XYZ file of C-alpha atoms in Angstrom:
410
model
C 58.266 59.430 96.044
C 61.343 58.489 98.068
C 62.835 61.968 97.866
C 59.535 63.499 99.014
C 59.349 61.066 101.942
C 63.030 61.638 102.805
C 63.475 58.046 104.039
C 64.252 54.668 102.436
C 61.241 53.102 100.707
C 60.467 49.441 99.982
C 58.397 48.804 96.853
C 56.703 45.399 96.494
C 55.937 44.356 92.931
C 56.802 47.855 91.630
C 56.111 46.838 88.002
C 52.388 46.801 88.750
C 52.550 50.345 90.137
C 55.071 51.819 87.707
C 54.483 50.701 84.128
C 57.798 52.156 82.979
C 59.449 49.234 84.829
C 57.650 46.642 82.729
C 60.718 45.376 80.892
C 60.131 42.323 78.666
C 61.434 39.161 80.349
C 62.501 41.024 83.501
C 60.784 40.343 86.839
C 61.097 42.824 89.728
C 59.483 41.389 92.878
C 60.887 44.079 95.178
C 62.867 47.294 95.041
C 64.520 49.548 97.613
C 65.140 53.239 96.957
C 67.379 55.118 99.441
C 67.784 58.938 99.229
C 71.261 60.478 99.015
C 71.284 63.482 101.327
C 73.770 66.277 101.901
C 73.266 69.453 103.940
C 69.487 68.966 104.215
C 69.101 68.461 100.479
C 68.575 65.355 98.352
C 71.283 64.897 95.719
C 69.778 61.740 94.246
C 68.974 58.174 95.228
C 70.297 54.604 95.230
C 67.909 52.101 93.723
C 68.307 48.329 94.143
C 65.984 45.748 92.531
C 65.412 42.087 93.194
C 65.044 39.867 90.099
C 63.830 36.625 91.723
C 60.996 35.769 94.085
C 63.479 34.113 96.461
C 65.446 37.357 96.976
C 63.690 39.578 99.487
C 65.062 42.672 101.261
C 65.343 43.044 105.023
C 66.429 45.741 107.500
C 70.089 44.819 107.118
C 69.868 45.629 103.415
C 68.301 48.979 104.271
C 71.073 49.734 106.787
C 73.815 48.817 104.309
C 72.294 50.909 101.516
C 71.736 53.846 103.894
C 75.435 53.805 104.841
C 76.351 53.672 101.172
C 74.084 56.671 100.547
C 75.908 58.624 103.274
C 79.262 57.929 101.596
C 77.830 58.875 98.196
C 76.450 62.133 99.617
C 79.836 63.034 101.116
C 81.608 62.275 97.856
C 79.166 64.357 95.816
C 79.504 67.246 98.273
C 83.308 67.178 97.949
C 83.149 67.049 94.157
C 80.641 69.893 93.988
C 82.719 71.989 96.381
C 85.854 71.305 94.329
C 84.162 72.245 91.061
C 82.644 75.353 92.627
C 86.011 76.325 94.115
C 87.834 75.867 90.813
C 85.259 77.954 88.970
C 85.391 80.646 91.650
C 89.203 80.644 91.532
C 89.186 80.915 87.737
C 86.791 83.853 87.797
C 88.799 85.503 90.569
C 92.027 85.226 88.561
C 90.340 86.558 85.425
C 88.948 89.496 87.401
C 92.366 90.323 88.893
C 94.005 90.231 85.464
C 91.255 92.370 83.920
C 91.355 94.847 86.829
C 95.127 95.184 86.553
C 94.981 95.905 82.835
C 92.163 98.408 83.292
C 94.055 100.210 86.060
C 97.133 100.553 83.882
C 95.208 102.465 81.189
C 94.612 105.648 83.230
C 97.932 105.396 85.073
C 100.116 106.135 82.048
C 98.496 109.510 81.172
C 98.391 110.500 84.861
C 102.096 109.770 85.269
C 102.933 111.569 82.035
C 100.835 114.580 83.021
C 102.566 114.795 86.410
C 105.999 114.674 84.755
C 104.983 117.401 82.308
C 103.500 119.529 85.108
C 106.770 119.327 87.051
C 108.618 120.661 84.029
C 106.068 123.422 83.408
C 106.236 124.736 86.969
C 109.889 123.998 87.694
C 110.361 127.399 89.306
C 107.550 126.870 91.812
C 109.172 124.821 94.567
C 105.950 124.078 96.448
C 104.233 122.885 93.286
C 107.197 120.674 92.397
C 107.154 119.275 95.942
C 103.511 118.185 95.843
C 103.883 116.850 92.292
C 106.872 114.812 93.444
C 104.659 113.304 96.159
C 102.025 112.465 93.544
C 104.687 110.937 91.318
C 106.045 108.841 94.178
C 102.587 107.548 95.061
C 101.868 106.836 91.390
C 105.050 104.779 91.294
C 103.845 102.837 94.331
C 100.418 102.288 92.738
C 102.039 101.086 89.524
C 104.111 98.601 91.532
C 100.974 97.201 93.153
C 99.219 96.858 89.792
C 102.260 95.169 88.258
C 102.321 92.788 91.216
C 98.675 91.892 90.587
C 99.448 91.158 86.944
C 102.451 89.041 87.919
C 100.313 87.146 90.439
C 97.785 86.305 87.720
C 100.599 85.201 85.391
C 102.162 83.146 88.169
C 98.886 81.364 88.927
C 98.503 80.446 85.243
C 102.165 79.555 84.721
C 102.637 82.383 82.208
C 105.576 84.190 83.788
C 108.405 84.224 81.257
C 111.845 85.749 80.855
C 113.903 86.973 77.883
C 117.640 86.387 78.108
C 120.145 88.898 76.791
C 123.811 89.688 77.298
C 123.991 92.426 79.897
C 125.921 93.614 82.921
C 125.107 92.841 86.534
C 126.295 96.329 87.448
C 123.610 97.858 85.232
C 120.971 95.497 86.609
C 121.841 96.470 90.179
C 121.952 100.144 89.215
C 118.428 99.982 87.780
C 117.167 98.150 90.876
C 118.689 100.735 93.216
C 117.295 103.618 91.148
C 113.789 102.153 91.366
C 113.835 101.976 95.185
C 116.135 104.883 95.990
C 113.228 106.880 97.449
C 112.658 104.098 100.020
C 116.309 104.248 101.063
C 116.400 108.039 101.227
C 113.081 108.491 103.049
C 114.174 106.167 105.860
C 117.757 107.473 105.941
C 119.268 104.023 105.427
C 122.864 103.345 104.487
C 123.166 101.180 101.374
C 126.476 99.392 100.804
C 127.187 97.621 97.509
C 130.248 95.393 97.205
C 131.617 93.080 94.542
C 130.860 95.284 91.530
C 134.161 97.162 91.272
C 134.903 95.158 88.129
C 132.398 94.442 85.336
C 130.320 91.291 85.902
C 128.903 90.240 82.518
C 125.851 88.002 82.712
C 123.239 86.469 80.452
C 119.872 87.098 82.025
C 116.572 88.916 81.722
C 117.736 92.436 82.553
C 114.306 93.808 83.480
C 113.075 90.832 85.488
C 116.303 90.345 87.434
C 116.322 94.060 88.214
C 112.741 93.619 89.434
C 113.826 90.777 91.730
C 116.672 92.767 93.265
C 114.467 95.837 93.556
C 111.888 93.806 95.456
C 114.501 92.438 97.862
C 116.008 95.881 98.481
C 112.554 97.407 98.901
C 111.612 94.793 101.511
C 114.881 95.407 103.344
C 114.187 99.152 103.380
C 110.587 98.755 104.562
C 111.342 96.415 107.417
C 114.516 98.041 108.694
C 114.150 100.810 111.311
C 115.100 104.351 110.313
C 118.849 104.777 109.936
C 119.516 101.104 109.342
C 122.096 99.428 107.126
C 121.400 97.423 103.978
C 124.141 95.561 102.131
C 124.158 94.045 98.674
C 127.148 91.803 98.102
C 128.016 90.157 94.786
C 130.558 87.395 94.301
C 131.349 84.888 91.586
C 131.921 81.285 92.640
C 133.565 78.785 90.262
C 131.041 76.392 88.760
C 132.907 73.092 88.631
C 129.827 71.169 87.505
C 129.488 72.886 84.127
C 132.044 73.928 81.524
C 129.525 76.089 79.684
C 128.977 78.483 82.604
C 132.143 80.147 83.948
C 130.696 80.560 87.440
C 127.748 81.085 89.736
C 126.655 84.595 90.621
C 125.889 84.746 94.344
C 124.043 87.822 95.598
C 123.376 88.467 99.285
C 120.950 91.177 100.395
C 121.461 91.748 104.124
C 119.715 94.114 106.524
C 119.744 94.749 110.273
C 115.982 95.141 110.403
C 113.148 93.539 112.351
C 113.866 90.027 111.073
C 111.355 87.234 110.477
C 109.721 84.995 113.043
C 110.653 81.326 112.706
C 106.958 80.387 112.350
C 106.580 82.692 109.345
C 109.889 81.895 107.640
C 108.754 78.675 105.842
C 105.870 80.546 104.168
C 107.504 83.764 102.949
C 107.689 82.610 99.314
C 104.008 81.651 99.136
C 101.667 83.783 97.031
C 99.820 86.425 99.090
C 101.774 85.450 102.209
C 101.566 88.218 104.810
C 102.859 88.682 108.312
C 102.314 91.262 110.996
C 105.353 93.525 111.077
C 104.360 96.350 113.351
C 104.420 99.840 111.916
C 106.169 98.622 108.778
C 103.029 96.664 107.868
C 101.368 99.887 106.685
C 104.010 100.109 103.986
C 103.757 96.478 102.964
C 102.590 95.218 99.589
C 100.245 92.431 98.611
C 102.415 89.470 99.559
C 103.231 88.834 95.916
C 106.786 90.075 95.420
C 108.727 87.193 96.970
C 106.583 84.544 95.242
C 107.235 86.213 91.880
C 110.918 86.678 92.722
C 111.250 82.967 93.487
C 109.696 82.037 90.149
C 111.913 84.496 88.267
C 115.012 83.063 89.906
C 113.876 79.537 89.038
C 113.384 80.574 85.404
C 117.058 81.637 85.494
C 117.805 78.096 86.775
C 118.884 79.566 90.098
C 117.812 79.349 93.726
C 116.686 81.870 96.328
C 116.785 81.374 100.087
C 116.053 83.549 103.090
C 117.298 83.246 106.632
C 116.835 85.164 109.851
C 117.942 84.461 113.383
C 114.597 85.714 114.609
C 112.669 88.862 115.403
C 114.930 91.900 115.642
C 117.974 90.125 114.225
C 117.806 91.141 110.563
C 117.396 89.119 107.398
C 119.669 87.708 104.691
C 118.348 86.771 101.253
C 120.701 84.811 98.996
C 120.419 84.345 95.230
C 122.529 81.745 93.423
C 122.332 82.206 89.648
C 124.226 80.314 86.905
C 124.169 83.350 84.609
C 127.801 84.477 84.533
C 129.563 84.741 81.166
C 133.039 85.605 80.008
C 133.998 89.228 79.363
C 134.961 88.311 75.810
C 131.269 87.824 75.034
C 130.243 91.204 76.404
C 127.916 93.092 74.086
C 128.323 96.849 74.346
C 124.772 97.331 73.128
C 123.195 95.140 75.777
C 120.316 96.308 77.920
C 121.459 98.564 80.695
C 124.155 100.255 78.636
C 124.323 103.986 79.251
C 122.605 105.871 76.479
C 122.733 109.588 75.852
C 119.540 111.513 75.281
C 118.740 111.723 71.562
C 118.967 114.993 69.668
C 115.687 116.871 69.092
C 113.726 115.070 66.414
C 110.425 115.064 64.531
C 108.264 112.406 66.177
C 104.914 110.814 65.401
C 102.900 109.467 68.340
C 99.956 107.131 67.759
C 97.669 105.976 70.565
C 93.909 105.498 70.882
C 94.095 106.774 74.470
C 93.897 110.515 73.876
C 94.830 111.470 77.438
C 97.993 109.372 77.270
C 98.723 110.774 73.817
C 98.426 114.380 74.992
C 100.469 113.882 78.168
C 103.361 112.203 76.359
C 103.203 114.758 73.550
C 103.593 117.669 75.985
C 106.429 115.911 77.805
C 108.357 115.281 74.583
C 107.763 118.837 73.371
C 109.275 120.099 76.625
C 112.355 118.063 75.720
C 112.634 119.992 72.471
C 111.095 117.524 70.036
C 108.647 118.357 67.257
C 105.666 116.100 67.938
C 102.743 115.147 65.701
C 99.976 112.942 67.072
C 97.189 110.709 65.819
C 94.622 108.677 67.729
C 93.933 106.206 64.901
C 95.827 104.113 62.391
C 94.379 105.699 59.254
C 95.389 109.182 60.404
C 98.848 107.928 61.322
C 99.409 106.545 57.814
C 98.344 109.875 56.309
C 100.671 111.840 58.610
C 103.545 109.477 57.795
C 103.304 110.477 54.123
C 102.731 114.182 54.759
C 105.350 114.676 57.462
C 107.724 111.712 57.703
C 109.109 111.459 61.246
C 112.838 111.366 61.754
C 113.982 107.879 62.759
C 116.893 107.742 65.185
C 119.740 105.351 64.407
C 119.575 103.967 67.953
C 115.973 103.067 68.729
C 117.102 101.364 71.955
C 118.616 104.604 73.253
C 115.547 106.616 72.295
C 113.097 104.183 73.883
C 115.121 103.772 77.061
C 115.592 107.526 77.426
C 111.876 108.202 76.910
C 110.964 105.549 79.470
C 113.323 107.076 82.017
C 111.741 110.491 81.517
C 108.347 108.982 82.271
C 109.741 107.079 85.279
C 108.410 103.892 83.716
C 110.292 100.574 84.186
C 111.597 99.803 80.718
C 110.490 96.528 79.189
């Protein structure tokens, strides 16, 4: 009745009108019911009962209860909005993760087919040229999809790293290779210093290469044509720890458009974007620096960025306690140069038939004898009928195959 009326209601002797209130031994001379409203809707009501004949309600009681109802309505609105926002955010993150995985499925066979097509028409320069464009754009698309996946992992705290003994020179080399087309297309000069001697480190080779690649890619995008980008590496003694021989300090410097002081505090936030003139058309999703920061933190390091302002370039500095002594260097660590394997008999198994066919053609062009199966039962049968030749160095074979497909090895 109160909710239908939309105003506070006073009920005198409500037990006579509402038999459900006839509690044994309980007297209710009066009752006030005040609606709880929010955005033109009733969320509920506050109900107060008097239990003695001497206690009667007046207008001051109505005013007090009405104020309390306003506070209750505001609180319920905030809670509902929070719950709705959390649910919406959860569904959004699940959708992004699902979309990223679904996009990766067709990308692998497309990339493999482009690589095979380039080999098949190597003598047709115009065909190779347009296929190279397609391959470059596929690489860009794959980067965006990987960024979406990393954003979903970052939001759920699932970004992780795998340490191994490797070389900083190889990590930098992989990072430069991944973004070389950015450097070349804009005719930049890239200077690398501090890597004349081997710098052994213990780190996640792939993820740290991803971080450096992101920093170099940003420098290339936001530096005018013909600019200069520098990557400087130095080892500083770590006096605070006997276990780590030193801190690796990496500076990535450019003479590009710089960063406005108002934007600088937010550059490491997820999906942070800023207007950067013509370079904005080449920008990403505002994910890379947020992921890079988390990756550096997982290496127990720090990342900072500074700029004197618009048009005055940018310097990004990494400080990583990942150095190790040369005596512990592992020649078989990730990043070690591996020769292409000799032609071999290979068995490929994948339920994605397009990916299976594309990779099969690519490997056959490399001189391998390839047998394929799109299901596990068929693969087991083929294993017994035509055992594939297993290479002694699976790392070399896998890394070489990944490089042929232009896929970042993981």
